Coordinates of C-alpha atoms in Angstrom, one line a residue:
M1 CA 71.9 9.0 43.3
S2 CA 73.8 10.9 40.6
G3 CA 70.8 12.8 39.3
R4 CA 71.7 11.4 35.7
V5 CA 69.3 9.6 33.0
G6 CA 68.9 6.1 34.7
D7 CA 70.3 6.7 38.1
L8 CA 67.4 9.1 39.4
S9 CA 66.0 8.3 42.9
P10 CA 62.0 8.5 43.1
Q11 CA 61.9 12.0 43.9
Q12 CA 64.2 12.9 41.4
A13 CA 62.2 11.4 38.7
E14 CA 59.3 13.4 40.3
T15 CA 61.0 16.6 40.0
L16 CA 62.0 15.8 36.3
E17 CA 58.6 15.1 35.4
K18 CA 57.7 18.7 37.0
F19 CA 60.3 20.5 35.6
W20 CA 59.6 19.5 32.2
E21 CA 56.1 20.6 32.4
N22 CA 56.9 23.9 33.6
V23 CA 59.8 24.6 31.2
K24 CA 58.2 22.8 27.9
D25 CA 57.3 26.0 26.5
L26 CA 61.0 27.0 26.0
L27 CA 62.0 24.0 24.2
K28 CA 61.8 23.7 20.5
Q29 CA 62.7 20.3 20.2
K30 CA 61.1 17.4 21.4
R31 CA 61.7 16.5 25.0
D32 CA 65.5 15.6 26.2
D33 CA 66.0 14.1 29.8
Y34 CA 69.5 14.8 29.3
Y35 CA 69.2 18.3 28.7
L36 CA 66.8 18.9 31.2
L37 CA 68.6 17.2 34.1
R38 CA 72.2 19.4 33.6
W39 CA 69.9 22.3 34.9
L40 CA 68.3 20.5 37.7
R41 CA 71.7 19.0 38.6
A42 CA 72.9 22.7 38.9
R43 CA 70.5 23.7 41.0
Q44 CA 70.6 20.7 43.5
F45 CA 67.1 19.4 41.9
N46 CA 65.2 22.8 43.4
I47 CA 62.7 23.2 40.4
K48 CA 62.1 27.3 41.0
K49 CA 66.0 28.0 41.0
A50 CA 66.2 25.7 37.7
E51 CA 63.5 27.3 36.3
D52 CA 64.8 30.7 37.0
M53 CA 68.2 29.6 35.6
I54 CA 67.0 28.3 32.1
R55 CA 64.5 30.9 31.5
A56 CA 67.4 33.5 31.9
H57 CA 69.5 31.6 29.4
Y58 CA 67.1 31.4 26.8
R59 CA 66.4 35.5 27.1
W60 CA 70.4 35.6 27.0
R61 CA 70.5 33.4 23.6
E62 CA 67.9 35.7 22.3
E63 CA 69.5 39.4 23.2
N64 CA 73.0 37.9 22.2
Q65 CA 72.0 35.9 18.9
I66 CA 73.6 32.9 20.4
D67 CA 71.2 30.3 18.3
T68 CA 73.1 31.9 15.1
I69 CA 76.4 32.5 16.3
L70 CA 77.7 29.4 14.3
E71 CA 77.1 31.1 11.3
D72 CA 77.6 34.8 12.2
Y73 CA 80.6 35.0 14.2
K74 CA 83.8 36.1 12.5
E75 CA 86.6 35.9 15.0
L76 CA 89.2 39.0 15.3
E77 CA 92.7 38.5 14.0
V78 CA 94.3 39.2 17.7
I79 CA 92.2 36.5 19.4
K80 CA 92.9 34.0 16.6
K81 CA 96.5 34.2 17.1
Y82 CA 96.9 35.4 21.0
Y83 CA 94.2 34.1 23.0
T84 CA 95.5 30.6 24.3
G85 CA 94.1 26.9 24.2
G86 CA 93.0 24.4 21.6
H87 CA 91.3 20.9 21.2
V88 CA 93.5 18.2 21.0
G89 CA 91.6 15.0 21.1
Y90 CA 89.3 12.8 23.4
D91 CA 89.6 11.2 27.0
K92 CA 89.0 7.5 27.4
K93 CA 85.5 7.8 27.7
G94 CA 85.0 9.9 24.4
S95 CA 84.6 13.5 26.0
P96 CA 86.4 16.0 24.3
V97 CA 90.1 17.4 25.9
W98 CA 91.3 21.2 25.7
I99 CA 94.5 21.9 26.4
D100 CA 94.7 25.9 27.7
P101 CA 98.5 27.2 28.3
F102 CA 97.1 30.0 30.3
G103 CA 100.6 30.8 31.8
L104 CA 101.4 32.2 28.3
I105 CA 98.4 34.5 27.5
D106 CA 98.9 38.2 27.3
M107 CA 95.3 39.4 28.3
K108 CA 96.6 43.2 28.7
G109 CA 97.7 43.2 25.0
I110 CA 94.4 41.1 24.2
L111 CA 92.5 43.8 25.8
R112 CA 94.4 46.7 24.4
S113 CA 93.6 45.3 21.0
C114 CA 89.9 44.4 21.2
K115 CA 86.9 44.8 23.4
K116 CA 86.2 42.6 26.2
K117 CA 82.7 41.5 24.8
E118 CA 84.7 40.0 21.9
V119 CA 86.7 37.9 24.1
I120 CA 83.8 36.9 25.8
R121 CA 82.2 36.1 22.5
S122 CA 85.0 33.8 21.2
K123 CA 84.7 31.5 24.3
V124 CA 80.7 31.1 23.4
W125 CA 81.7 30.2 19.9
I126 CA 83.7 27.6 21.0
V127 CA 81.6 26.0 23.5
E128 CA 78.6 26.3 21.2
S129 CA 80.9 24.9 18.6
F130 CA 81.3 21.6 21.1
Y131 CA 77.7 21.4 21.6
K132 CA 76.8 21.0 17.7
S133 CA 79.5 18.5 17.4
F134 CA 77.8 16.8 20.6
K135 CA 74.3 17.1 18.6
D136 CA 75.9 15.7 15.2
E137 CA 77.4 12.4 16.9
L138 CA 74.5 11.6 18.6
E139 CA 72.1 12.1 15.3
K140 CA 74.7 9.9 13.6
T141 CA 75.9 7.5 16.1
G142 CA 73.4 7.5 19.0
R143 CA 76.0 8.0 21.4
R144 CA 75.7 11.1 23.5
R145 CA 78.2 13.7 25.0
E146 CA 77.9 16.5 27.2
E147 CA 81.1 17.0 28.9
I148 CA 84.5 18.4 28.2
V149 CA 87.4 18.2 29.9
V150 CA 89.7 21.2 30.3
I151 CA 93.9 21.0 31.3
F152 CA 95.1 24.3 32.2
D153 CA 98.9 24.5 32.0
L154 CA 99.9 27.4 34.3
E155 CA 103.9 27.6 33.5
K156 CA 105.1 30.8 33.3
L157 CA 102.0 32.4 35.4
G158 CA 103.0 35.6 37.4
P159 CA 102.3 38.9 38.4
K160 CA 101.3 40.1 35.3
H161 CA 98.2 37.5 35.3
L162 CA 97.0 39.6 38.0
W163 CA 96.1 42.7 36.3
K164 CA 92.4 43.4 37.2
P165 CA 90.9 44.2 33.7
G166 CA 92.3 41.0 32.4
V167 CA 90.9 39.1 35.7
D168 CA 87.4 40.7 35.3
V169 CA 87.1 39.5 32.0
F170 CA 88.6 36.0 32.9
N171 CA 86.0 35.9 35.9
E172 CA 82.9 37.2 33.3
I173 CA 83.7 34.0 31.0
L174 CA 83.6 31.5 34.3
K175 CA 80.5 33.3 35.0
M176 CA 79.4 33.0 31.9
F177 CA 80.1 29.2 31.4
E178 CA 78.4 28.3 34.9
D179 CA 75.0 30.7 34.2
H180 CA 74.4 29.4 30.6
Y181 CA 76.5 25.7 30.1
P182 CA 75.9 23.9 33.3
E183 CA 77.4 20.4 34.1
T184 CA 79.8 20.7 30.7
L185 CA 82.7 20.5 32.7
K186 CA 83.6 16.8 33.3
Y187 CA 87.2 17.7 35.1
A188 CA 89.5 20.9 34.9
F189 CA 93.4 20.0 35.5
I190 CA 95.7 22.3 36.6
V191 CA 99.1 21.4 35.9
N192 CA 102.5 23.3 36.7
A193 CA 100.6 25.5 39.2
P194 CA 102.9 28.1 40.5
R195 CA 103.1 29.4 44.1
L196 CA 100.9 32.5 43.0
F197 CA 98.3 29.7 42.3
P198 CA 96.4 30.0 45.5
I199 CA 95.9 34.1 45.3
V200 CA 94.5 33.4 41.8
F201 CA 92.1 30.8 42.7
K202 CA 90.9 33.0 45.6
I203 CA 89.8 35.7 43.2
V204 CA 88.2 33.5 40.9
R205 CA 86.6 31.2 43.5
P206 CA 83.2 33.2 44.0
F207 CA 82.4 33.0 40.4
L208 CA 82.6 28.8 40.6
S209 CA 79.8 26.6 41.7
E210 CA 80.9 24.3 44.1
D211 CA 80.1 21.4 41.8
T212 CA 83.0 23.3 39.4
V213 CA 85.4 23.4 42.4
K214 CA 85.4 19.7 43.5
K215 CA 85.8 19.0 39.7
T216 CA 88.7 21.0 39.9
H217 CA 92.1 18.7 40.3
V218 CA 95.7 20.6 41.1
L219 CA 98.3 17.7 39.9
G220 CA 101.6 17.5 41.1
S221 CA 104.9 17.0 39.0
N222 CA 103.7 13.4 38.3
F223 CA 100.8 15.2 36.2
K224 CA 101.8 13.3 33.0
E225 CA 101.2 9.8 34.4
V226 CA 97.9 11.0 36.2
L227 CA 96.6 12.1 33.2
L228 CA 97.2 9.2 31.0
K229 CA 95.3 7.5 33.5
Y230 CA 92.1 9.4 31.7
I231 CA 93.3 10.3 28.5
N232 CA 95.0 7.9 25.8
A233 CA 98.3 8.5 24.8
D234 CA 97.8 9.3 21.3
Q235 CA 95.3 12.0 22.2
L236 CA 97.5 13.8 24.4
P237 CA 100.4 16.0 23.2
L238 CA 104.0 14.8 23.8
H239 CA 104.8 17.8 25.9
W240 CA 102.1 16.7 28.2
G241 CA 102.7 13.3 28.9
G242 CA 101.2 11.6 25.5
T243 CA 102.8 10.7 22.3
K244 CA 100.8 13.2 20.1
V245 CA 102.8 15.5 17.9
G246 CA 102.2 18.2 15.7
Q247 CA 104.1 19.2 12.4
N248 CA 107.3 18.4 12.3
G249 CA 107.3 16.4 15.6
D250 CA 106.2 19.4 17.3
P251 CA 105.7 18.0 21.0
R252 CA 103.2 21.1 22.0
C253 CA 101.1 20.7 19.1
T254 CA 101.2 24.2 18.2
D255 CA 99.5 23.7 15.0
I256 CA 96.2 22.8 17.2
I257 CA 96.9 24.8 20.5
N258 CA 97.6 28.5 20.2
H259 CA 100.4 29.2 22.7
G260 CA 99.6 33.0 22.9
G261 CA 102.6 35.0 23.0
V262 CA 102.7 39.0 23.6
V263 CA 100.5 41.0 21.4
P264 CA 102.3 43.4 19.1
K265 CA 101.6 47.1 20.3
E266 CA 100.7 47.7 16.7
L267 CA 97.6 46.4 17.6
Y268 CA 96.4 48.3 20.4
H269 CA 93.8 50.7 20.1
I270 CA 92.0 50.9 23.3
S271 CA 94.2 53.1 25.6
D272 CA 92.0 53.2 28.8
L273 CA 90.4 50.2 30.7
E274 CA 88.9 52.0 33.4
S275 CA 87.8 50.3 36.6
A276 CA 84.3 51.5 38.3
N277 CA 86.2 50.9 41.7
Y278 CA 88.7 53.6 41.4
T279 CA 88.8 56.1 44.3
T280 CA 89.8 59.6 43.0
V281 CA 91.4 62.0 45.1
T282 CA 93.4 65.7 44.9
I283 CA 97.0 65.5 46.1
S284 CA 98.1 69.3 47.0
R285 CA 101.5 70.9 45.5
G286 CA 104.2 69.7 47.4
S287 CA 102.3 67.2 49.2
S288 CA 102.0 63.3 49.5
L289 CA 98.9 60.7 50.1
Q290 CA 99.7 57.6 51.9
L291 CA 97.6 54.6 52.1
D292 CA 98.0 52.0 54.8
F293 CA 97.8 48.5 54.4
E294 CA 97.7 45.8 57.1
I295 CA 99.4 42.4 55.9
T296 CA 98.2 39.7 58.1
Q297 CA 99.3 36.6 56.0
P298 CA 102.9 36.1 54.5
M299 CA 103.0 36.1 50.9
T300 CA 100.0 38.3 50.5
V301 CA 99.7 40.2 47.1
L302 CA 99.4 43.9 47.1
R303 CA 98.2 44.9 43.6
W304 CA 97.6 48.5 42.2
E305 CA 96.4 50.4 39.5
F306 CA 95.9 54.3 39.3
K307 CA 95.8 57.1 36.7
T308 CA 96.5 60.9 37.1
E309 CA 95.0 63.8 35.0
D310 CA 97.3 65.9 32.6
H311 CA 100.3 65.5 34.7
D312 CA 103.0 62.6 36.2
M313 CA 103.0 61.4 39.7
G314 CA 105.6 59.8 42.1
F315 CA 104.8 56.4 43.2
G316 CA 106.4 53.9 45.6
I317 CA 105.6 51.5 48.5
F318 CA 107.0 51.0 52.2
K319 CA 106.9 49.1 55.2
R320 CA 106.5 50.6 58.1
T321 CA 109.5 49.8 61.1
A322 CA 107.2 51.9 63.9
D323 CA 103.7 51.6 65.3
S324 CA 103.1 55.0 64.5
R325 CA 103.0 56.9 61.1
Q326 CA 106.5 57.6 59.4
K327 CA 108.0 59.6 56.7
A328 CA 109.2 57.5 53.7
I329 CA 112.5 58.0 54.6
E330 CA 112.0 56.4 57.8
M331 CA 110.5 53.4 56.6
E332 CA 111.9 50.1 54.9
V333 CA 111.6 50.6 50.9
I334 CA 109.8 48.0 49.2
K335 CA 109.1 49.7 45.8
S336 CA 111.6 52.6 45.4
T337 CA 109.8 56.2 44.5
E338 CA 109.7 56.9 41.0
R339 CA 108.0 59.6 38.5
V340 CA 105.4 57.7 36.2
N341 CA 103.5 58.8 33.3
S342 CA 100.4 57.8 34.3
H343 CA 98.7 60.4 32.6
L344 CA 99.9 59.2 29.7
V345 CA 99.1 55.3 30.0
P346 CA 97.6 53.9 33.1
E347 CA 99.9 52.3 35.7
D348 CA 99.5 48.8 37.2
G349 CA 101.7 46.4 38.8
T350 CA 102.0 43.7 42.1
I351 CA 104.2 43.0 44.9
T352 CA 104.1 39.9 47.1
C353 CA 104.4 41.1 50.8
K354 CA 106.6 38.4 52.2
E355 CA 106.3 39.4 55.7
V356 CA 103.4 40.8 58.0
G357 CA 103.2 44.4 59.0
T358 CA 102.0 47.6 57.6
Y359 CA 102.6 48.2 54.3
V360 CA 102.5 52.3 52.9
V361 CA 101.6 52.9 49.5
R362 CA 102.4 56.6 48.9
F363 CA 101.8 58.8 46.0
D364 CA 104.1 61.5 45.5
N365 CA 103.4 65.3 44.6
T366 CA 106.2 66.7 46.9
F367 CA 108.6 67.5 43.7
S368 CA 105.4 69.7 42.3
I369 CA 105.4 73.1 43.8
L370 CA 102.9 74.7 41.5
R371 CA 100.5 71.9 40.8
S372 CA 97.8 69.9 42.6
K373 CA 97.4 66.7 41.0
K374 CA 94.3 64.4 40.6
V375 CA 94.9 60.8 40.7
S376 CA 92.2 57.5 40.6
Y377 CA 93.5 54.5 41.7
L378 CA 92.4 50.9 43.0
I379 CA 94.5 49.4 45.6
E380 CA 93.6 45.6 46.1
I381 CA 95.3 42.9 48.8
L382 CA 95.1 39.2 47.6
E383 CA 95.3 36.4 50.1
A384 CA 95.7 32.7 49.2
D385 CA 92.9 30.4 48.9
D386 CA 93.7 27.0 50.8
T387 CA 91.6 24.8 48.6
F388 CA 94.2 23.2 46.9
V389 CA 97.4 22.3 48.6
R390 CA 100.2 20.1 47.1
E391 CA 101.4 17.3 49.4
G392 CA 105.0 17.2 47.8
Q393 CA 107.1 18.0 44.9
D394 CA 106.1 14.6 43.4
S395 CA 102.4 14.0 44.9
T396 CA 99.2 14.8 42.9
A397 CA 96.4 16.7 44.9
S398 CA 92.9 16.4 44.8
T399 CA 92.7 14.1 41.8
P400 CA 89.2 12.1 40.9
S401 CA 88.9 8.5 41.4
Q402 CA 88.5 6.4 38.6
E403 CA 85.4 5.1 40.6
S404 CA 83.6 8.4 41.2
E405 CA 83.7 9.3 37.0
P406 CA 80.2 10.4 36.0
S407 CA 78.2 8.0 33.5
E408 CA 78.3 9.1 29.8
G409 CA 74.8 8.3 29.0
E410 CA 75.6 6.0 26.4

């Protein structure tokens, strides 16, 4: 049984009754089984876990004034202009379709221009707006909607999207959706996924429920025809396989879908996004620090960020050519050493380790004969997740079957 209204086993029906008795003190409106079952399904009909979840949600709503966000929220200009995504139409069952060309986002620019809580709050405002539209439609037509279809276009997704503060904020957004809006995602379609995607997915997967993972579908190069199985052509922009166009025939419908872009530096006003996981060391004058990392899987990404106090620092990456410790001149150069002004702006970046072996991150202070220098750094090794594997250039991977579509509760 699906655990939805009209498709409950006797045990699920009994659990629903008990759950209502336990949480009815929270609900100001009359009993809504559709709403209650969302929380139960999210916790596999475990009453204790579902009750803990919904009570935590109501505390969160009160602490963050969510009940009035639609009236009170003022979207910051940088988010309005540069955070990707937009509501384009509805699928064949009437669920809203949101397209996010996330590969075009400049998360570093956004987070240099506003606080992360503003970014997260903007996402809350969007989902609350959808819930308001669901409620209005139910009152007007009697038709119930509970779910949203999301299409992530990852064209141009690259190493810059692995910037840790940006990844951390994205993961916080995912966790917020999982904790407070369970069973809202109908499908997530991933299109134009680059080779980097398995690594990105491994980073975000810990923040996703297994149910969300099952609803996530990576499409191959024939994604347009697949999307049309679920979305009518007039509800899908021409660029993604439909017939809908924006102003002046725009195939991307940029009038309703924000396509991001580079945030102008004149909007920056946040200079330091420090990670709580930094390691801080002092490198003596005329000395260097070598950090060894064993790479066991080809195409693993090595990610770094660091900052120094008061003075610049030399930075380079090498690969050992012998089993024992080597000097820099004896190793294969992966990233040439250069002096960077990491005391002015934190330094960050990534490389893809195409071969297995020992990679050496080297902080170089040998050029300084007078000053020891303090450096705070975070180095991470990011391996791929093999959950989604495309089976060829023209294939689709992990696409939902029409027969398995959830009922709409009309």
